[in-house]
Amino acid sequence: MKNTQMKEAPAKNLAFDLMRVTEAAALASARWLGKGEKEAGDKAAVDAMRLCFNSLELSGTVIIGEGEKDNAPMLYNGEKLGSGNGSEVDVAVDPVEGTNLLAFGRPNSISVVGTSPAGTMYNPGPSHYMRKLVVPNAAKSVVDIDAPVADNLKHIAKALGKDVNDLVVFVLDKPRHEQLIKSIRQAGARIQLHRDGDITGALMAVDSRSEIDVMMGTGGTPEGVLAACAIKGVGGQILARLDPQSYVEKEAILNAGIDLREILTVDNLIKGDEVFFAATGISGGSFLDGVRYTGNGAVTHSMLIRAKTGSLRYIQSFHNWDKLMKFSSVDYD
């Protein structure tokens, strides 16, 4: 029997345009690798990202901006991006995820952008931190954010066809995770501790190429929404609950009318499937290679995701200064 379901003609994949944005931010900020100037590296990425974004034929509103936690240069919440024409989209940005990683020459800083149709992206208001549990597609239905760590690891291992002591768990190396780390070790799983970069951790947890099986712990709320843009496309699950780290943050969330008890999933964080995501490596590492300058240009490595089709691409790009500088508003050289 023939499949009579109506087929759609191939549509433009916005992720390719978003890659131009993350490439620009990565090329500009990578000049500051290891120089100890966190804000300078972030500002270079912000300026390049804004310039490139505003050349795109879309009408974007920043829902997830950056800079509010650490007084860094910002693509601020509510800022309008794009030409003002074309599709109306919600935008999540992190020009440099891992500003400290970049400043001190450590691996796994990346530049990240995600979009979804206007009104479909979760707005966390004044929340800066959320507790997260991220697993690949095979384990998405067996986890519970309120279950004991050992139980979740047991169920994840079974779903992945592994023993618990085969699992590798991504955890941010923060004092708040002291008990979590003890519980993971007691359960028998292995741990990768990272100073920063919980978008990277979430992406690694759902990436079949990665050695990471699960991400656990409290990290940034904006980073959780950005990661959900990618998880929408590649499959997997993020379970999250807002986890304020100060009295001031908690009161601000409650005053905004946000329920601290709500369990958020990938479908709460990003509604629908017309979602696009791009990330470009800055400082390199185990996830995406960093920017490599060649003298007359540079090489970048990016990840592109379109949720509707489930397409995931890894792209290596070669940039030529002689040609690029003839028309680019961003000074990469």
PDB file of C-alpha atoms in Angstrom, residues 135-305:
ATOM      1  CA  VAL A 135      19.661  11.443  29.439  1.00  0.00           C
ATOM      2  CA  PRO A 136      19.793  10.048  25.895  1.00  0.00           C
ATOM      3  CA  ASN A 137      16.751   8.870  23.975  1.00  0.00           C
ATOM      4  CA  ALA A 138      16.938   5.249  25.112  1.00  0.00           C
ATOM      5  CA  ALA A 139      16.595   6.285  28.772  1.00  0.00           C
ATOM      6  CA  LYS A 140      14.145   9.168  28.457  1.00  0.00           C
ATOM      7  CA  SER A 141      11.185   7.274  29.933  1.00  0.00           C
ATOM      8  CA  VAL A 142      12.932   5.619  32.900  1.00  0.00           C
ATOM      9  CA  VAL A 143      14.157   8.621  34.912  1.00  0.00           C
ATOM     10  CA  ASP A 144      12.566  10.631  37.707  1.00  0.00           C
ATOM     11  CA  ILE A 145      14.127  13.857  38.965  1.00  0.00           C
ATOM     12  CA  ASP A 146      12.880  13.094  42.490  1.00  0.00           C
ATOM     13  CA  ALA A 147      14.170   9.504  42.588  1.00  0.00           C
ATOM     14  CA  PRO A 148      17.342   8.593  44.502  1.00  0.00           C
ATOM     15  CA  VAL A 149      20.515   8.935  42.436  1.00  0.00           C
ATOM     16  CA  ALA A 150      21.239   5.210  42.667  1.00  0.00           C
ATOM     17  CA  ASP A 151      17.769   4.321  41.342  1.00  0.00           C
ATOM     18  CA  ASN A 152      18.081   6.648  38.359  1.00  0.00           C
ATOM     19  CA  LEU A 153      21.521   5.298  37.509  1.00  0.00           C
ATOM     20  CA  LYS A 154      20.276   1.705  37.757  1.00  0.00           C
ATOM     21  CA  HIS A 155      17.381   2.428  35.391  1.00  0.00           C
ATOM     22  CA  ILE A 156      19.563   4.395  32.957  1.00  0.00           C
ATOM     23  CA  ALA A 157      22.134   1.607  32.838  1.00  0.00           C
ATOM     24  CA  LYS A 158      19.454  -1.002  32.101  1.00  0.00           C
ATOM     25  CA  ALA A 159      17.933   1.146  29.345  1.00  0.00           C
ATOM     26  CA  LEU A 160      21.342   1.609  27.727  1.00  0.00           C
ATOM     27  CA  GLY A 161      22.266  -2.060  28.034  1.00  0.00           C
ATOM     28  CA  LYS A 162      25.128  -1.330  30.435  1.00  0.00           C
ATOM     29  CA  ASP A 163      26.169  -1.988  34.010  1.00  0.00           C
ATOM     30  CA  VAL A 164      26.030   0.945  36.398  1.00  0.00           C
ATOM     31  CA  ASN A 165      29.824   0.905  36.665  1.00  0.00           C
ATOM     32  CA  ASP A 166      29.979   1.428  32.876  1.00  0.00           C
ATOM     33  CA  LEU A 167      28.145   4.762  33.118  1.00  0.00           C
ATOM     34  CA  VAL A 168      29.899   8.134  32.948  1.00  0.00           C
ATOM     35  CA  VAL A 169      28.100  11.037  34.632  1.00  0.00           C
ATOM     36  CA  PHE A 170      28.818  14.690  33.789  1.00  0.00           C
ATOM     37  CA  VAL A 171      28.783  16.862  36.939  1.00  0.00           C
ATOM     38  CA  LEU A 172      29.860  20.456  37.437  1.00  0.00           C
ATOM     39  CA  ASP A 173      32.681  20.638  39.975  1.00  0.00           C
ATOM     40  CA  LYS A 174      30.911  22.920  42.465  1.00  0.00           C
ATOM     41  CA  PRO A 175      30.602  22.804  46.276  1.00  0.00           C
ATOM     42  CA  ARG A 176      26.824  22.429  45.939  1.00  0.00           C
ATOM     43  CA  HIS A 177      27.368  19.010  44.347  1.00  0.00           C
ATOM     44  CA  GLU A 178      29.344  17.433  47.189  1.00  0.00           C
ATOM     45  CA  GLN A 179      26.517  15.091  48.202  1.00  0.00           C
ATOM     46  CA  LEU A 180      25.559  14.339  44.592  1.00  0.00           C
ATOM     47  CA  ILE A 181      29.119  13.267  43.816  1.00  0.00           C
ATOM     48  CA  LYS A 182      29.182  10.999  46.898  1.00  0.00           C
ATOM     49  CA  SER A 183      25.886   9.398  45.855  1.00  0.00           C
ATOM     50  CA  ILE A 184      27.106   8.728  42.295  1.00  0.00           C
ATOM     51  CA  ARG A 185      30.302   7.150  43.596  1.00  0.00           C
ATOM     52  CA  GLN A 186      28.400   5.020  46.089  1.00  0.00           C
ATOM     53  CA  ALA A 187      26.175   3.775  43.265  1.00  0.00           C
ATOM     54  CA  GLY A 188      29.302   2.690  41.373  1.00  0.00           C
ATOM     55  CA  ALA A 189      29.119   4.969  38.338  1.00  0.00           C
ATOM     56  CA  ARG A 190      32.057   6.937  36.986  1.00  0.00           C
ATOM     57  CA  ILE A 191      32.196  10.743  36.957  1.00  0.00           C
ATOM     58  CA  GLN A 192      33.581  13.484  34.725  1.00  0.00           C
ATOM     59  CA  LEU A 193      33.935  16.691  36.740  1.00  0.00           C
ATOM     60  CA  HIS A 194      33.903  19.941  34.763  1.00  0.00           C
ATOM     61  CA  ARG A 195      34.527  23.448  36.076  1.00  0.00           C
ATOM     62  CA  ASP A 196      31.951  25.043  33.764  1.00  0.00           C
ATOM     63  CA  GLY A 197      29.946  24.348  30.641  1.00  0.00           C
ATOM     64  CA  ASP A 198      26.646  22.687  31.432  1.00  0.00           C
ATOM     65  CA  ILE A 199      25.242  23.229  27.918  1.00  0.00           C
ATOM     66  CA  THR A 200      28.166  21.140  26.724  1.00  0.00           C
ATOM     67  CA  GLY A 201      27.389  18.554  29.406  1.00  0.00           C
ATOM     68  CA  ALA A 202      23.762  18.285  28.319  1.00  0.00           C
ATOM     69  CA  LEU A 203      24.737  17.975  24.655  1.00  0.00           C
ATOM     70  CA  MET A 204      27.300  15.298  25.429  1.00  0.00           C
ATOM     71  CA  ALA A 205      24.692  13.316  27.387  1.00  0.00           C
ATOM     72  CA  VAL A 206      22.440  13.002  24.305  1.00  0.00           C
ATOM     73  CA  ASP A 207      25.216  12.705  21.694  1.00  0.00           C
ATOM     74  CA  SER A 208      25.847   9.107  20.637  1.00  0.00           C
ATOM     75  CA  ARG A 209      29.484   9.975  19.849  1.00  0.00           C
ATOM     76  CA  SER A 210      30.197  11.027  23.419  1.00  0.00           C
ATOM     77  CA  GLU A 211      31.365   8.920  26.345  1.00  0.00           C
ATOM     78  CA  ILE A 212      28.942  10.791  28.645  1.00  0.00           C
ATOM     79  CA  ASP A 213      25.775   8.825  29.499  1.00  0.00           C
ATOM     80  CA  VAL A 214      23.958  11.256  31.778  1.00  0.00           C
ATOM     81  CA  MET A 215      24.256  14.758  33.177  1.00  0.00           C
ATOM     82  CA  MET A 216      23.203  15.510  36.747  1.00  0.00           C
ATOM     83  CA  GLY A 217      23.219  18.539  39.029  1.00  0.00           C
ATOM     84  CA  THR A 218      22.333  22.200  39.306  1.00  0.00           C
ATOM     85  CA  GLY A 219      23.444  24.592  36.589  1.00  0.00           C
ATOM     86  CA  GLY A 220      22.238  27.671  34.769  1.00  0.00           C
ATOM     87  CA  THR A 221      18.553  28.062  33.916  1.00  0.00           C
ATOM     88  CA  PRO A 222      19.280  29.865  30.602  1.00  0.00           C
ATOM     89  CA  GLU A 223      21.692  27.086  29.716  1.00  0.00           C
ATOM     90  CA  GLY A 224      18.945  24.526  30.382  1.00  0.00           C
ATOM     91  CA  VAL A 225      16.591  26.198  27.898  1.00  0.00           C
ATOM     92  CA  LEU A 226      19.354  26.412  25.292  1.00  0.00           C
ATOM     93  CA  ALA A 227      20.187  22.746  25.748  1.00  0.00           C
ATOM     94  CA  ALA A 228      16.499  21.878  25.317  1.00  0.00           C
ATOM     95  CA  CYS A 229      16.618  23.393  21.802  1.00  0.00           C
ATOM     96  CA  ALA A 230      19.208  20.774  20.872  1.00  0.00           C
ATOM     97  CA  ILE A 231      17.582  17.907  22.761  1.00  0.00           C
ATOM     98  CA  LYS A 232      14.359  18.605  20.834  1.00  0.00           C
ATOM     99  CA  GLY A 233      16.173  17.624  17.666  1.00  0.00           C
ATOM    100  CA  VAL A 234      18.432  14.745  18.647  1.00  0.00           C
ATOM    101  CA  GLY A 235      16.089  13.102  21.141  1.00  0.00           C
ATOM    102  CA  GLY A 236      16.562  12.420  24.806  1.00  0.00           C
ATOM    103  CA  GLN A 237      15.123  14.132  27.829  1.00  0.00           C
ATOM    104  CA  ILE A 238      15.898  16.942  30.211  1.00  0.00           C
ATOM    105  CA  LEU A 239      14.061  16.943  33.520  1.00  0.00           C
ATOM    106  CA  ALA A 240      14.491  20.158  35.459  1.00  0.00           C
ATOM    107  CA  ARG A 241      13.235  22.141  38.413  1.00  0.00           C
ATOM    108  CA  LEU A 242      14.173  25.704  39.302  1.00  0.00           C
ATOM    109  CA  ASP A 243      16.742  25.644  42.099  1.00  0.00           C
ATOM    110  CA  PRO A 244      17.451  29.159  43.431  1.00  0.00           C
ATOM    111  CA  GLN A 245      20.841  29.499  45.076  1.00  0.00           C
ATOM    112  CA  SER A 246      20.015  32.549  47.207  1.00  0.00           C
ATOM    113  CA  TYR A 247      17.110  34.003  49.158  1.00  0.00           C
ATOM    114  CA  VAL A 248      16.981  36.962  46.783  1.00  0.00           C
ATOM    115  CA  GLU A 249      16.664  34.704  43.731  1.00  0.00           C
ATOM    116  CA  LYS A 250      13.969  32.592  45.407  1.00  0.00           C
ATOM    117  CA  GLU A 251      11.887  35.629  46.380  1.00  0.00           C
ATOM    118  CA  ALA A 252      12.193  37.105  42.879  1.00  0.00           C
ATOM    119  CA  ILE A 253      10.952  33.836  41.336  1.00  0.00           C
ATOM    120  CA  LEU A 254       7.999  33.600  43.729  1.00  0.00           C
ATOM    121  CA  ASN A 255       7.111  37.265  43.180  1.00  0.00           C
ATOM    122  CA  ALA A 256       7.082  36.576  39.436  1.00  0.00           C
ATOM    123  CA  GLY A 257       4.400  33.940  40.029  1.00  0.00           C
ATOM    124  CA  ILE A 258       6.570  31.004  38.970  1.00  0.00           C
ATOM    125  CA  ASP A 259       5.947  27.629  40.649  1.00  0.00           C
ATOM    126  CA  LEU A 260       9.180  26.297  42.149  1.00  0.00           C
ATOM    127  CA  ARG A 261       7.662  22.822  42.391  1.00  0.00           C
ATOM    128  CA  GLU A 262       7.018  22.410  38.657  1.00  0.00           C
ATOM    129  CA  ILE A 263       8.991  19.706  36.883  1.00  0.00           C
ATOM    130  CA  LEU A 264      10.048  20.955  33.459  1.00  0.00           C
ATOM    131  CA  THR A 265      10.678  18.668  30.494  1.00  0.00           C
ATOM    132  CA  VAL A 266      12.040  19.255  27.009  1.00  0.00           C
ATOM    133  CA  ASP A 267       8.453  19.832  25.835  1.00  0.00           C
ATOM    134  CA  ASN A 268       7.762  22.404  28.571  1.00  0.00           C
ATOM    135  CA  LEU A 269      10.962  24.260  27.847  1.00  0.00           C
ATOM    136  CA  ILE A 270      10.489  24.322  24.067  1.00  0.00           C
ATOM    137  CA  LYS A 271       7.006  23.777  22.593  1.00  0.00           C
ATOM    138  CA  GLY A 272       6.588  22.421  19.085  1.00  0.00           C
ATOM    139  CA  ASP A 273       9.266  21.130  16.729  1.00  0.00           C
ATOM    140  CA  GLU A 274      10.101  24.084  14.465  1.00  0.00           C
ATOM    141  CA  VAL A 275      13.300  24.484  16.450  1.00  0.00           C
ATOM    142  CA  PHE A 276      16.837  25.209  15.247  1.00  0.00           C
ATOM    143  CA  PHE A 277      20.153  25.049  17.091  1.00  0.00           C
ATOM    144  CA  ALA A 278      23.793  25.794  16.301  1.00  0.00           C
ATOM    145  CA  ALA A 279      26.993  25.608  18.341  1.00  0.00           C
ATOM    146  CA  THR A 280      30.594  26.369  17.361  1.00  0.00           C
ATOM    147  CA  GLY A 281      33.659  25.374  19.372  1.00  0.00           C
ATOM    148  CA  ILE A 282      35.868  28.158  20.729  1.00  0.00           C
ATOM    149  CA  SER A 283      38.541  26.633  22.977  1.00  0.00           C
ATOM    150  CA  GLY A 284      38.241  23.062  21.752  1.00  0.00           C
ATOM    151  CA  GLY A 285      37.962  19.955  23.883  1.00  0.00           C
ATOM    152  CA  SER A 286      36.193  16.617  23.930  1.00  0.00           C
ATOM    153  CA  PHE A 287      32.973  17.905  22.332  1.00  0.00           C
ATOM    154  CA  LEU A 288      33.765  20.364  19.511  1.00  0.00           C
ATOM    155  CA  ASP A 289      37.207  21.298  18.237  1.00  0.00           C
ATOM    156  CA  GLY A 290      38.163  24.906  18.890  1.00  0.00           C
ATOM    157  CA  VAL A 291      39.057  27.712  16.496  1.00  0.00           C
ATOM    158  CA  ARG A 292      42.381  27.061  14.765  1.00  0.00           C
ATOM    159  CA  TYR A 293      44.002  30.110  13.173  1.00  0.00           C
ATOM    160  CA  THR A 294      46.077  29.375  10.086  1.00  0.00           C
ATOM    161  CA  GLY A 295      47.738  32.740   9.418  1.00  0.00           C
ATOM    162  CA  ASN A 296      45.609  33.608   6.402  1.00  0.00           C
ATOM    163  CA  GLY A 297      42.367  32.330   7.886  1.00  0.00           C
ATOM    164  CA  ALA A 298      40.872  29.946  10.413  1.00  0.00           C
ATOM    165  CA  VAL A 299      39.132  26.584  10.798  1.00  0.00           C
ATOM    166  CA  THR A 300      35.972  26.141  12.872  1.00  0.00           C
ATOM    167  CA  HIS A 301      33.892  23.152  13.934  1.00  0.00           C
ATOM    168  CA  SER A 302      30.141  23.421  14.443  1.00  0.00           C
ATOM    169  CA  MET A 303      27.075  21.379  15.324  1.00  0.00           C
ATOM    170  CA  LEU A 304      23.712  22.072  13.608  1.00  0.00           C
ATOM    171  CA  ILE A 305      20.323  20.653  14.566  1.00  0.00           C
TER     172      ILE A 305
END
